[in-house]
Short mmCIF file of C-alpha atoms in Angstrom, two decimals:
data_model
loop_
_atom_site.label_atom_id
_atom_site.label_comp_id
_atom_site.label_asym_id
_atom_site.label_seq_id
_atom_site.Cartn_x
_atom_site.Cartn_y
_atom_site.Cartn_z
CA UNK A 1 -0.29 -0.07 -0.32
CA UNK A 2 2.15 2.60 1.27
CA UNK A 3 5.49 3.82 -0.82
CA UNK A 4 8.56 1.37 -1.05
CA UNK A 5 10.69 4.93 -0.88
CA UNK A 6 9.24 5.15 2.87
CA UNK A 7 9.71 1.95 3.28
CA UNK A 8 13.41 1.06 3.38
CA UNK A 9 13.73 4.97 5.30
CA UNK A 10 11.24 4.26 7.85
CA UNK A 11 11.45 0.55 9.71
CA UNK A 12 8.35 -1.42 8.98
CA UNK A 13 5.85 -1.57 10.92
CA UNK A 14 3.59 -4.64 10.19
CA UNK A 15 -0.24 -4.16 10.36
CA UNK A 16 -2.37 -7.18 9.09
CA UNK A 17 -4.79 -5.33 8.27
CA UNK A 18 -5.62 -1.90 6.30
CA UNK A 19 -6.29 0.83 7.63
CA UNK A 20 -9.78 1.22 5.61
CA UNK A 21 -10.76 -1.94 6.57
CA UNK A 22 -10.10 -0.63 10.37
CA UNK A 23 -12.10 1.70 10.32
CA UNK A 24 -14.35 0.13 9.41
CA UNK A 25 -14.20 -3.06 11.98
CA UNK A 26 -14.06 -0.07 15.07
CA UNK A 27 -17.39 1.93 13.30
CA UNK A 28 -18.85 -1.43 13.84
CA UNK A 29 -17.41 -2.36 16.95
CA UNK A 30 -18.95 1.25 17.76
CA UNK A 31 -22.49 0.56 16.42
CA UNK A 32 -23.21 -2.57 18.43
CA UNK A 33 -21.84 -1.26 21.46
CA UNK A 34 -23.90 1.61 21.37
CA UNK A 35 -27.71 -0.28 19.75
CA UNK A 36 -26.73 -2.72 22.99
CA UNK A 37 -26.58 0.27 25.12
CA UNK A 38 -29.69 2.16 23.98
CA UNK A 39 -31.36 -1.26 24.12
CA UNK A 40 -30.17 -1.32 27.90
CA UNK A 41 -31.83 1.56 28.51
CA UNK A 42 -34.81 1.65 26.20
CA UNK A 43 -36.76 -1.58 26.36
CA UNK A 44 -39.20 -1.73 29.08
CA UNK A 45 -38.40 -4.35 31.23
CA UNK A 46 -39.33 -4.09 35.36
CA UNK A 47 -36.29 -4.93 37.44
CA UNK A 48 -38.40 -6.39 39.81
CA UNK A 49 -39.13 -9.04 37.87
CA UNK A 50 -36.29 -10.02 36.89
CA UNK A 51 -34.25 -9.84 40.93
CA UNK A 52 -37.86 -12.82 41.41
CA UNK A 53 -37.19 -14.91 38.50
CA UNK A 54 -34.10 -17.11 39.79
CA UNK A 55 -37.17 -17.24 42.93
CA UNK A 56 -39.90 -17.44 40.07
CA UNK A 57 -37.88 -20.73 38.15
CA UNK A 58 -37.39 -22.63 40.89
CA UNK A 59 -40.97 -22.69 42.14
CA UNK A 60 -42.01 -23.42 38.26
CA UNK A 61 -39.05 -26.40 38.72
CA UNK A 62 -40.84 -28.01 42.44
CA UNK A 63 -44.47 -27.57 40.23
CA UNK A 64 -43.26 -29.95 37.76
CA UNK A 65 -41.64 -32.93 40.33
CA UNK A 66 -43.07 -35.19 40.72
CA UNK A 67 -43.64 -35.46 36.79
CA UNK A 68 -47.66 -37.19 36.12
CA UNK A 69 -46.96 -40.18 34.71
CA UNK A 70 -50.17 -40.81 33.22
CA UNK A 71 -50.24 -37.87 30.95
CA UNK A 72 -46.73 -40.24 29.24
CA UNK A 73 -50.20 -41.88 26.60
CA UNK A 74 -51.84 -38.31 25.20
CA UNK A 75 -47.74 -37.55 25.22
CA UNK A 76 -46.86 -40.19 23.06
CA UNK A 77 -49.48 -39.82 21.00
CA UNK A 78 -49.20 -36.27 20.06
CA UNK A 79 -45.12 -36.99 19.89
CA UNK A 80 -45.83 -40.02 16.73
CA UNK A 81 -48.08 -37.08 14.77
CA UNK A 82 -44.78 -33.69 15.75
CA UNK A 83 -43.06 -36.98 13.87
CA UNK A 84 -45.10 -37.40 11.19
CA UNK A 85 -45.72 -33.90 10.62
CA UNK A 86 -41.88 -33.65 10.84
CA UNK A 87 -40.96 -35.46 7.89
CA UNK A 88 -43.81 -35.44 5.78
CA UNK A 89 -43.22 -31.92 5.99
CA UNK A 90 -39.41 -31.77 4.77
CA UNK A 91 -40.49 -34.33 1.85
CA UNK A 92 -43.07 -32.13 0.62
CA UNK A 93 -40.56 -29.42 0.90
CA UNK A 94 -37.74 -31.74 -1.47
CA UNK A 95 -40.40 -32.14 -3.82
CA UNK A 96 -41.18 -28.46 -3.57
CA UNK A 97 -37.16 -27.31 -3.18
CA UNK A 98 -36.01 -29.15 -6.10
CA UNK A 99 -37.67 -28.43 -8.69
CA UNK A 100 -37.13 -24.56 -7.80
CA UNK A 101 -33.61 -25.35 -7.25
CA UNK A 102 -33.06 -26.91 -10.51
CA UNK A 103 -34.93 -22.42 -11.93
CA UNK A 104 -32.42 -21.39 -9.01
CA UNK A 105 -28.89 -22.97 -10.21
CA UNK A 106 -26.97 -20.87 -13.31
CA UNK A 107 -24.99 -23.75 -14.76
CA UNK A 108 -28.74 -26.56 -14.92
CA UNK A 109 -30.62 -23.03 -15.48
CA UNK A 110 -28.62 -20.61 -17.24
CA UNK A 111 -31.42 -17.67 -18.16
CA UNK A 112 -31.46 -15.00 -14.78
CA UNK A 113 -34.67 -14.00 -14.55
CA UNK A 114 -35.68 -17.65 -13.73
CA UNK A 115 -32.94 -18.03 -10.90
CA UNK A 116 -34.14 -14.06 -9.38
CA UNK A 117 -37.36 -15.86 -9.77
CA UNK A 118 -35.95 -18.68 -8.08
CA UNK A 119 -33.92 -16.71 -5.18
CA UNK A 120 -36.70 -14.82 -4.28
CA UNK A 121 -39.32 -17.53 -3.38
CA UNK A 122 -36.23 -18.93 -0.79
CA UNK A 123 -35.95 -15.95 0.68
CA UNK A 124 -39.37 -15.27 0.91
CA UNK A 125 -39.90 -18.77 2.26
CA UNK A 126 -37.00 -18.89 4.92
CA UNK A 127 -38.31 -15.17 5.95
CA UNK A 128 -41.02 -16.14 7.27
CA UNK A 129 -41.25 -18.54 10.61
CA UNK A 130 -43.22 -21.52 11.10
CA UNK A 131 -45.30 -20.43 13.11
CA UNK A 132 -46.54 -17.73 11.32
CA UNK A 133 -46.69 -20.11 8.46
CA UNK A 134 -49.21 -22.00 10.72
CA UNK A 135 -50.94 -19.09 11.72
CA UNK A 136 -51.51 -18.29 8.01
CA UNK A 137 -52.36 -21.91 7.23
CA UNK A 138 -54.49 -22.61 10.33
CA UNK A 139 -56.30 -19.97 8.89
CA UNK A 140 -56.81 -20.92 5.88
CA UNK A 141 -57.82 -25.34 5.96
CA UNK A 142 -58.48 -24.94 10.04
CA UNK A 143 -56.60 -26.42 12.97
CA UNK A 144 -54.86 -29.53 13.08
CA UNK A 145 -51.74 -31.17 11.61
CA UNK A 146 -52.19 -30.90 7.94
CA UNK A 147 -51.56 -26.72 8.57
CA UNK A 148 -48.71 -27.41 11.17
CA UNK A 149 -47.46 -29.94 8.15
CA UNK A 150 -48.21 -27.17 4.91
CA UNK A 151 -45.87 -25.21 7.22
CA UNK A 152 -43.28 -26.60 7.65
CA UNK A 153 -43.02 -27.58 4.07
CA UNK A 154 -43.09 -24.53 3.04
CA UNK A 155 -40.61 -23.33 5.74
CA UNK A 156 -38.06 -25.32 4.23
CA UNK A 157 -37.40 -24.53 1.05
CA UNK A 158 -35.95 -21.65 1.18
CA UNK A 159 -33.46 -23.80 3.34
CA UNK A 160 -33.83 -27.40 0.98
CA UNK A 161 -33.82 -25.85 -1.80
CA UNK A 162 -31.53 -22.66 -1.31
CA UNK A 163 -28.57 -25.21 -0.19
CA UNK A 164 -29.45 -27.31 -3.13
CA UNK A 165 -29.31 -24.34 -6.04
CA UNK A 166 -26.13 -23.83 -4.05
CA UNK A 167 -24.68 -28.09 -4.28
CA UNK A 168 -26.32 -28.46 -8.30
CA UNK A 169 -23.19 -25.46 -8.91
CA UNK A 170 -20.84 -26.85 -7.47
CA UNK A 171 -21.02 -30.34 -10.41
CA UNK A 172 -18.32 -30.55 -11.78
CA UNK A 173 -19.09 -29.40 -15.60
CA UNK A 174 -17.58 -32.70 -16.56
CA UNK A 175 -19.60 -35.64 -16.89
CA UNK A 176 -21.79 -33.85 -18.10
CA UNK A 177 -20.52 -32.41 -21.08
CA UNK A 178 -19.56 -36.22 -21.56
CA UNK A 179 -23.04 -37.56 -21.05
CA UNK A 180 -24.74 -33.98 -23.53
CA UNK A 181 -21.61 -35.25 -26.63
CA UNK A 182 -23.51 -38.67 -25.62
CA UNK A 183 -26.67 -36.97 -27.19
CA UNK A 184 -27.74 -38.22 -23.67
CA UNK A 185 -31.71 -35.80 -23.20
CA UNK A 186 -31.86 -33.17 -20.36
CA UNK A 187 -33.41 -35.75 -18.14
CA UNK A 188 -30.82 -38.51 -18.75
CA UNK A 189 -28.60 -35.60 -17.89
CA UNK A 190 -29.84 -34.35 -14.60
CA UNK A 191 -30.21 -38.33 -13.48
CA UNK A 192 -26.97 -39.66 -14.24
CA UNK A 193 -24.57 -36.10 -15.06
CA UNK A 194 -25.80 -34.20 -11.39
CA UNK A 195 -27.97 -36.22 -9.09
CA UNK A 196 -24.89 -38.96 -9.05
CA UNK A 197 -22.88 -35.58 -8.37
CA UNK A 198 -25.19 -34.20 -5.54
CA UNK A 199 -26.02 -37.01 -4.22
CA UNK A 200 -24.81 -36.60 -0.89
CA UNK A 201 -24.84 -32.85 -0.45
CA UNK A 202 -29.28 -34.22 -1.08
CA UNK A 203 -29.37 -36.67 1.70
CA UNK A 204 -27.17 -34.16 4.15
CA UNK A 205 -29.19 -31.33 3.62
CA UNK A 206 -32.61 -33.29 3.65
CA UNK A 207 -31.61 -34.88 7.30
CA UNK A 208 -30.47 -32.13 8.39
CA UNK A 209 -33.32 -30.06 7.81
CA UNK A 210 -35.54 -32.97 9.51
CA UNK A 211 -33.66 -32.30 12.57
CA UNK A 212 -34.28 -28.71 12.43
CA UNK A 213 -37.84 -29.42 11.94
CA UNK A 214 -38.77 -31.60 14.71
CA UNK A 215 -37.94 -28.83 16.88
CA UNK A 216 -39.87 -26.79 15.19
CA UNK A 217 -43.14 -28.92 14.61
CA UNK A 218 -43.10 -29.31 18.66
CA UNK A 219 -44.31 -26.12 18.93
CA UNK A 220 -46.80 -26.29 15.71
CA UNK A 221 -49.12 -26.97 18.10
CA UNK A 222 -48.94 -24.05 20.36
CA UNK A 223 -50.88 -21.88 17.49
CA UNK A 224 -54.02 -24.89 16.49
CA UNK A 225 -52.02 -26.46 14.32
CA UNK A 226 -51.35 -29.95 15.41
CA UNK A 227 -48.59 -32.12 17.03
CA UNK A 228 -47.44 -32.53 20.87
CA UNK A 229 -47.24 -28.77 21.42
CA UNK A 230 -51.78 -28.80 21.33
CA UNK A 231 -50.65 -31.45 24.83
CA UNK A 232 -47.71 -28.48 25.74
CA UNK A 233 -50.71 -26.05 25.33
CA UNK A 234 -53.10 -27.65 27.04
CA UNK A 235 -50.91 -28.37 30.75
CA UNK A 236 -50.14 -24.96 30.12
CA UNK A 237 -53.42 -24.15 30.69
CA UNK A 238 -54.58 -25.62 32.61
CA UNK A 239 -51.39 -25.42 35.10
CA UNK A 240 -50.81 -28.75 35.42
CA UNK A 241 -46.83 -28.57 35.82
CA UNK A 242 -46.20 -31.78 36.27
CA UNK A 243 -47.88 -33.21 32.25
CA UNK A 244 -45.87 -29.88 31.61
CA UNK A 245 -42.93 -31.76 32.43
CA UNK A 246 -43.66 -34.74 31.16
CA UNK A 247 -43.88 -33.27 27.43
CA UNK A 248 -41.28 -31.60 28.11
CA UNK A 249 -38.69 -34.62 29.04
CA UNK A 250 -40.88 -35.84 25.72
CA UNK A 251 -39.16 -33.36 23.56
CA UNK A 252 -36.00 -33.09 25.38
CA UNK A 253 -35.26 -37.12 25.15
CA UNK A 254 -37.39 -37.13 20.90
CA UNK A 255 -34.80 -34.18 19.86
CA UNK A 256 -31.95 -35.72 21.21
CA UNK A 257 -32.40 -39.00 19.63
CA UNK A 258 -33.03 -37.57 16.37
CA UNK A 259 -29.64 -35.45 16.65
CA UNK A 260 -28.21 -39.72 17.43
CA UNK A 261 -30.35 -41.01 14.39
CA UNK A 262 -28.83 -38.25 12.34
CA UNK A 263 -25.04 -38.11 13.04
CA UNK A 264 -25.50 -42.21 12.37
CA UNK A 265 -26.81 -42.45 9.24
CA UNK A 266 -25.14 -39.90 8.05
CA UNK A 267 -21.26 -41.86 8.87
CA UNK A 268 -22.81 -44.41 7.32
CA UNK A 269 -23.80 -42.95 3.93
CA UNK A 270 -22.06 -40.08 3.50
CA UNK B 1 -32.08 -46.20 -21.21
CA UNK B 2 -32.54 -50.16 -22.92
CA UNK B 3 -30.09 -51.41 -24.91
CA UNK B 4 -31.84 -51.04 -29.32
CA UNK B 5 -29.49 -52.14 -30.71
CA UNK B 6 -28.33 -55.73 -30.39
CA UNK B 7 -26.26 -56.65 -27.96
CA UNK B 8 -22.62 -57.93 -29.60
CA UNK B 9 -20.28 -59.53 -27.93
CA UNK B 10 -18.45 -57.25 -26.66
CA UNK B 11 -20.74 -54.61 -24.85
CA UNK B 12 -22.58 -57.58 -23.67
CA UNK B 13 -19.10 -58.55 -21.63
CA UNK B 14 -19.23 -54.68 -20.55
CA UNK B 15 -22.54 -55.03 -19.43
CA UNK B 16 -24.72 -52.28 -19.29
CA UNK B 17 -23.34 -48.80 -18.37
CA UNK B 18 -25.84 -47.47 -16.19
CA UNK B 19 -27.17 -50.48 -14.65
CA UNK B 20 -30.30 -50.05 -11.88
CA UNK B 21 -29.75 -50.00 -8.08
CA UNK B 22 -32.56 -52.00 -6.90
CA UNK B 23 -31.67 -50.68 -3.31
CA UNK B 24 -31.71 -47.62 -4.00
CA UNK B 25 -35.78 -47.81 -5.93
CA UNK B 26 -36.79 -49.97 -2.99
CA UNK B 27 -35.61 -47.49 -0.78
CA UNK B 28 -38.04 -44.55 -2.65
CA UNK B 29 -40.29 -46.83 -2.82
CA UNK B 30 -40.58 -47.11 0.97
CA UNK B 31 -40.67 -43.18 1.41
CA UNK B 32 -43.60 -42.79 -0.94
CA UNK B 33 -45.47 -45.47 1.09
CA UNK B 34 -44.38 -43.99 4.00
CA UNK B 35 -46.06 -39.82 2.81
CA UNK B 36 -48.89 -41.48 1.79
CA UNK B 37 -49.59 -43.05 5.19
CA UNK B 38 -49.01 -40.29 6.84
CA UNK B 39 -50.65 -38.11 4.40
CA UNK B 40 -53.64 -39.96 5.97
CA UNK B 41 -52.79 -39.34 9.38
CA UNK B 42 -51.95 -35.67 8.99
CA UNK B 43 -56.25 -35.57 7.79
CA UNK B 44 -54.81 -35.08 3.56
CA UNK B 45 -57.86 -35.66 2.77
CA UNK B 46 -59.02 -34.11 -1.06
CA UNK B 47 -62.43 -32.50 0.22
CA UNK B 48 -60.73 -30.95 2.83
CA UNK B 49 -58.00 -29.15 0.40
CA UNK B 50 -60.73 -28.69 -1.68
CA UNK B 51 -62.16 -25.58 0.51
CA UNK B 52 -59.24 -25.05 2.05
CA UNK B 53 -58.51 -23.50 -1.75
CA UNK B 54 -61.69 -21.70 -1.67
CA UNK B 55 -60.62 -20.25 2.48
CA UNK B 56 -57.73 -19.74 0.91
CA UNK B 57 -59.18 -17.17 -1.57
CA UNK B 58 -61.48 -15.38 0.91
CA UNK B 59 -58.34 -14.85 3.23
CA UNK B 60 -55.92 -13.24 0.85
CA UNK B 61 -58.51 -11.41 -0.29
CA UNK B 62 -59.00 -9.81 3.44
CA UNK B 63 -55.31 -9.39 3.68
CA UNK B 64 -54.63 -7.74 0.01
CA UNK B 65 -54.20 -4.55 -0.06
CA UNK B 66 -51.95 -4.56 2.90
CA UNK B 67 -53.60 -1.59 6.25
CA UNK B 68 -50.57 0.37 7.48
CA UNK B 69 -52.59 3.14 9.24
CA UNK B 70 -50.83 1.79 12.44
CA UNK B 71 -48.24 2.07 11.74
CA UNK B 72 -46.81 3.80 15.55
CA UNK B 73 -48.05 -0.07 16.48
CA UNK B 74 -46.20 -1.73 13.95
CA UNK B 75 -42.63 0.85 14.56
CA UNK B 76 -43.27 0.10 18.39
CA UNK B 77 -43.53 -3.61 17.97
CA UNK B 78 -39.88 -3.69 15.83
CA UNK B 79 -38.20 -1.11 17.99
CA UNK B 80 -38.40 -3.70 20.89
CA UNK B 81 -38.31 -6.95 18.75
CA UNK B 82 -34.87 -5.29 17.39
CA UNK B 83 -33.84 -4.40 21.65
CA UNK B 84 -34.84 -7.32 22.45
CA UNK B 85 -32.15 -9.06 20.16
CA UNK B 86 -29.59 -7.32 20.29
CA UNK B 87 -29.73 -7.41 24.44
CA UNK B 88 -29.84 -10.99 23.98
CA UNK B 89 -27.12 -11.42 21.28
CA UNK B 90 -24.67 -9.93 23.45
CA UNK B 91 -25.40 -11.08 27.39
CA UNK B 92 -26.01 -14.94 24.95
CA UNK B 93 -22.43 -14.67 24.28
CA UNK B 94 -20.86 -13.25 27.14
CA UNK B 95 -22.87 -16.11 28.92
CA UNK B 96 -22.05 -18.25 26.17
CA UNK B 97 -18.37 -18.15 25.34
CA UNK B 98 -17.28 -18.97 28.84
CA UNK B 99 -19.69 -21.95 29.03
CA UNK B 100 -18.66 -22.59 25.07
CA UNK B 101 -14.65 -22.54 26.91
CA UNK B 102 -15.20 -24.76 29.54
CA UNK B 103 -16.72 -27.20 27.09
CA UNK B 104 -13.66 -27.41 24.90
CA UNK B 105 -12.06 -31.41 25.18
CA UNK B 106 -8.93 -30.48 24.26
CA UNK B 107 -8.38 -28.04 26.35
CA UNK B 108 -10.20 -28.37 29.62
CA UNK B 109 -10.77 -32.04 31.09
CA UNK B 110 -13.51 -34.58 31.17
CA UNK B 111 -15.01 -33.72 33.97
CA UNK B 112 -15.69 -30.08 33.42
CA UNK B 113 -16.22 -30.97 29.79
CA UNK B 114 -19.49 -33.55 30.02
CA UNK B 115 -21.67 -31.05 32.05
CA UNK B 116 -21.36 -28.33 29.44
CA UNK B 117 -21.80 -30.45 26.96
CA UNK B 118 -24.85 -31.37 28.68
CA UNK B 119 -26.15 -27.72 29.17
CA UNK B 120 -25.25 -26.43 26.18
CA UNK B 121 -27.48 -29.25 24.90
CA UNK B 122 -30.24 -29.06 26.69
CA UNK B 123 -30.68 -25.58 25.56
CA UNK B 124 -30.17 -26.51 22.35
CA UNK B 125 -33.33 -28.83 22.20
CA UNK B 126 -35.71 -26.57 23.40
CA UNK B 127 -37.18 -24.42 20.47
CA UNK B 128 -37.26 -20.15 21.50
CA UNK B 129 -40.60 -20.08 22.10
CA UNK B 130 -40.99 -22.94 24.63
CA UNK B 131 -38.85 -21.95 26.69
CA UNK B 132 -40.20 -18.01 25.88
CA UNK B 133 -43.65 -19.32 27.44
CA UNK B 134 -41.64 -20.66 30.97
CA UNK B 135 -40.31 -17.78 30.65
CA UNK B 136 -43.28 -16.12 30.92
CA UNK B 137 -44.99 -17.79 33.03
CA UNK B 138 -42.20 -18.01 35.32
CA UNK B 139 -41.75 -14.13 35.03
CA UNK B 140 -44.88 -12.75 33.94
CA UNK B 141 -45.59 -11.03 30.27
CA UNK B 142 -43.36 -8.62 28.19
CA UNK B 143 -39.44 -7.88 26.74
CA UNK B 144 -37.77 -9.56 29.85
CA UNK B 145 -39.18 -13.54 29.11
CA UNK B 146 -38.32 -12.68 25.23
CA UNK B 147 -34.87 -11.59 25.94
CA UNK B 148 -33.99 -14.63 28.46
CA UNK B 149 -35.01 -17.70 26.07
CA UNK B 150 -33.36 -15.65 22.95
CA UNK B 151 -30.59 -15.39 26.10
CA UNK B 152 -31.29 -20.06 26.23
CA UNK B 153 -31.34 -20.18 22.81
CA UNK B 154 -28.43 -17.82 22.37
CA UNK B 155 -26.58 -19.91 24.70
CA UNK B 156 -26.61 -23.47 22.57
CA UNK B 157 -25.85 -22.19 19.22
CA UNK B 158 -22.69 -20.47 20.46
CA UNK B 159 -21.16 -22.14 23.00
CA UNK B 160 -21.85 -25.45 20.88
CA UNK B 161 -20.31 -24.17 17.90
CA UNK B 162 -17.73 -22.14 20.18
CA UNK B 163 -16.53 -25.44 21.36
CA UNK B 164 -16.09 -27.10 18.79
CA UNK B 165 -14.10 -24.23 17.15
CA UNK B 166 -12.14 -24.28 20.29
CA UNK B 167 -11.60 -28.08 19.88
CA UNK B 168 -10.40 -26.80 15.91
CA UNK B 169 -7.93 -24.85 16.75
CA UNK B 170 -3.39 -26.05 16.30
CA UNK B 171 -2.51 -26.25 20.35
CA UNK B 172 1.20 -25.71 18.96
CA UNK B 173 0.82 -21.87 18.95
CA UNK B 174 -0.93 -22.66 22.79
CA UNK B 175 2.12 -23.97 23.18
CA UNK B 176 4.72 -21.24 22.47
CA UNK B 177 3.12 -18.74 24.65
CA UNK B 178 3.09 -21.07 26.99
CA UNK B 179 6.39 -21.32 26.90
CA UNK B 180 7.21 -17.94 27.33
CA UNK B 181 5.04 -18.17 30.65
CA UNK B 182 2.91 -17.11 30.36
CA UNK B 183 -0.02 -17.31 31.91
CA UNK B 184 -3.52 -19.17 32.38
CA UNK B 185 -5.77 -16.05 30.41
CA UNK B 186 -2.80 -15.07 28.19
CA UNK B 187 -2.30 -17.75 26.73
CA UNK B 188 -6.12 -17.21 26.05
CA UNK B 189 -6.00 -14.31 24.60
CA UNK B 190 -2.42 -14.48 22.98
CA UNK B 191 -2.21 -18.52 22.13
CA UNK B 192 -6.36 -18.99 21.83
CA UNK B 193 -8.17 -16.21 20.73
CA UNK B 194 -6.90 -15.40 17.90
CA UNK B 195 -7.00 -18.21 16.37
CA UNK B 196 -11.05 -18.50 16.71
CA UNK B 197 -11.62 -15.16 16.18
CA UNK B 198 -12.93 -14.75 12.15
CA UNK B 199 -15.19 -17.58 12.78
CA UNK B 200 -16.83 -15.77 15.94
CA UNK B 201 -18.40 -13.33 14.46
CA UNK B 202 -19.68 -15.14 11.66
CA UNK B 203 -21.16 -17.01 14.68
CA UNK B 204 -22.23 -13.91 16.91
CA UNK B 205 -23.65 -12.48 13.74
CA UNK B 206 -25.74 -15.87 13.04
CA UNK B 207 -27.14 -15.25 15.16
CA UNK B 208 -27.61 -11.93 15.29
CA UNK B 209 -30.58 -13.35 12.57
CA UNK B 210 -31.33 -15.98 14.05
CA UNK B 211 -32.10 -14.05 17.13
CA UNK B 212 -34.40 -11.14 15.27
CA UNK B 213 -36.38 -13.86 13.56
CA UNK B 214 -37.22 -15.75 16.69
CA UNK B 215 -37.71 -12.65 18.66
CA UNK B 216 -40.45 -11.03 16.51
CA UNK B 217 -41.98 -14.82 16.98
CA UNK B 218 -41.79 -14.49 21.26
CA UNK B 219 -44.28 -12.42 21.32
CA UNK B 220 -47.35 -14.83 20.05
CA UNK B 221 -46.45 -16.92 24.06
CA UNK B 222 -45.82 -12.84 26.03
CA UNK B 223 -42.52 -12.63 25.19
CA UNK B 224 -42.64 -9.14 23.69
CA UNK B 225 -41.62 -6.72 20.29
CA UNK B 226 -43.53 -7.46 16.71
CA UNK B 227 -45.09 -10.85 17.00
CA UNK B 228 -47.92 -9.60 19.78
CA UNK B 229 -48.28 -6.87 18.04
CA UNK B 230 -48.76 -9.58 14.66
CA UNK B 231 -51.11 -12.15 16.33
CA UNK B 232 -53.64 -10.10 18.14
CA UNK B 233 -54.53 -8.62 14.81
CA UNK B 234 -54.79 -12.49 13.71
CA UNK B 235 -56.98 -13.10 17.01
CA UNK B 236 -59.50 -9.83 15.92
CA UNK B 237 -58.78 -11.09 11.94
CA UNK B 238 -57.80 -7.84 11.30
CA UNK B 239 -55.58 -9.23 8.48
CA UNK B 240 -54.94 -6.50 6.21
CA UNK B 241 -52.68 -4.80 9.57
CA UNK B 242 -51.36 -9.31 9.78
CA UNK B 243 -50.23 -8.35 6.06
CA UNK B 244 -49.05 -5.08 6.98
CA UNK B 245 -46.71 -6.26 9.25
CA UNK B 246 -45.17 -9.20 7.59
CA UNK B 247 -44.23 -6.84 5.02
CA UNK B 248 -42.29 -5.13 7.26
CA UNK B 249 -41.13 -7.87 9.51
CA UNK B 250 -39.73 -10.49 5.87
CA UNK B 251 -38.18 -5.93 5.00
CA UNK B 252 -36.10 -6.09 8.58
CA UNK B 253 -34.81 -9.93 8.11
CA UNK B 254 -33.61 -8.85 4.88
CA UNK B 255 -32.15 -6.04 5.40
CA UNK B 256 -30.50 -7.70 8.90
CA UNK B 257 -29.25 -9.98 6.33
CA UNK B 258 -27.03 -8.22 4.41
CA UNK B 259 -25.78 -5.66 7.20
CA UNK B 260 -24.71 -9.05 8.79
CA UNK B 261 -23.06 -10.26 5.76
CA UNK B 262 -21.27 -7.30 5.47
CA UNK B 263 -20.46 -7.77 8.59
CA UNK B 264 -18.87 -10.37 8.22
CA UNK B 265 -16.89 -9.85 5.12
CA UNK B 266 -16.39 -6.89 7.65
CA UNK B 267 -14.32 -8.64 10.01
CA UNK B 268 -13.02 -11.72 8.25
#
């Protein structure tokens, strides 16, 4: 950056970042600190609630124990529904995301308007929280797991589609050109050229999203969209904390189990 | 796909170029069967989908055009959501760093890392909304419950990734710093911190993004922010206000994504 003549005279001073970059970093840090300070000053927090919080939490957990064993049955039924919602939601999401992902990948679809349209679909899908999707679908289809499944599906389209399109874009041209040179049609090129290359990424994306969706589908019941959230909501509204504890334990066990399944499958397959 | 010309002896001995993979095909069929079964369990019936289309049309008609006349309410909700996200991210990171460090298996003995890893798993396994419910029930409605819930979520995410980042560092630099006679804290600052800082900035900005998304939601269960406004409008069937709020939320999240992308570039 600096002139070489002056560098020869003065002892060289090593700097990791250029001046502009350092200023930008400083500005950003200052901005973050200012935002934090401003938020702390203006947010409405009632101090008494804060002092009280540990006692209240301890009291809450005290009321949760011992758990209500009689509630295990309904919880398990709701849990199975949650698993169905998460899995079917992921499958539908993939079904929608794969064609749009093909449109979003620049090497598969060499058309900028189509690419941008597909990316717009992905961004919209990701920006709306699954609870909001669930609210919208409950208004359309009525309460129940149907609304929840569609909410999970539409929420996941953006995530899976974006990653799938990125995997497609990283595919090696060589084998695809070889297929095209041999006179393969579009479908054959996709199935035999792209698919083998993106297959590991595809399964890894699907598994990852399934894992996320199990967590997400557990809360959909709070807005009436089915699954174990309904059991949680009922128990909460009736203030049966010993039942709440059963539901929370079930969710915890399921999430841990799903994580173990995903890790093993990933290690086996990929 | 099928061979059109009669196979010559040479081609026959080579076999088909793309052999059908029967295990994969059976797998796909099983997956399809499961999907049909699950759909039947979850109430995917044609009549319901058809009536849903009619409701959907009505619903959309009531949503358009978006109604921004309550903009003051929307604005105060959005500001509160932003504040919740910022506070929860800063405090969450401050809490997560020591926990993540204590959970790193290359720097700490197993009797320290195991409880810490269990704590992280516990924080991660519950959706922020569920944690928010618990805090709302324990400490009352309002922004504080939302902040606490998002702090728990931030600890679950940042501490896990931070511990993994520390486990991947090269110990040579740490040993070099130790060899100069540096104390424990100096070793951390000069040996460990430079190796994990760039990745850490990435986690922090990502967590801010995700906290922002969730801070727009915790209001649904009483945790403060724009979610409360959204849910009230929804329950009053003011769907045009709902759409207005959704547009504001989506814009906010897109802006946040651009800003955090920029921050990541600056700190790389």
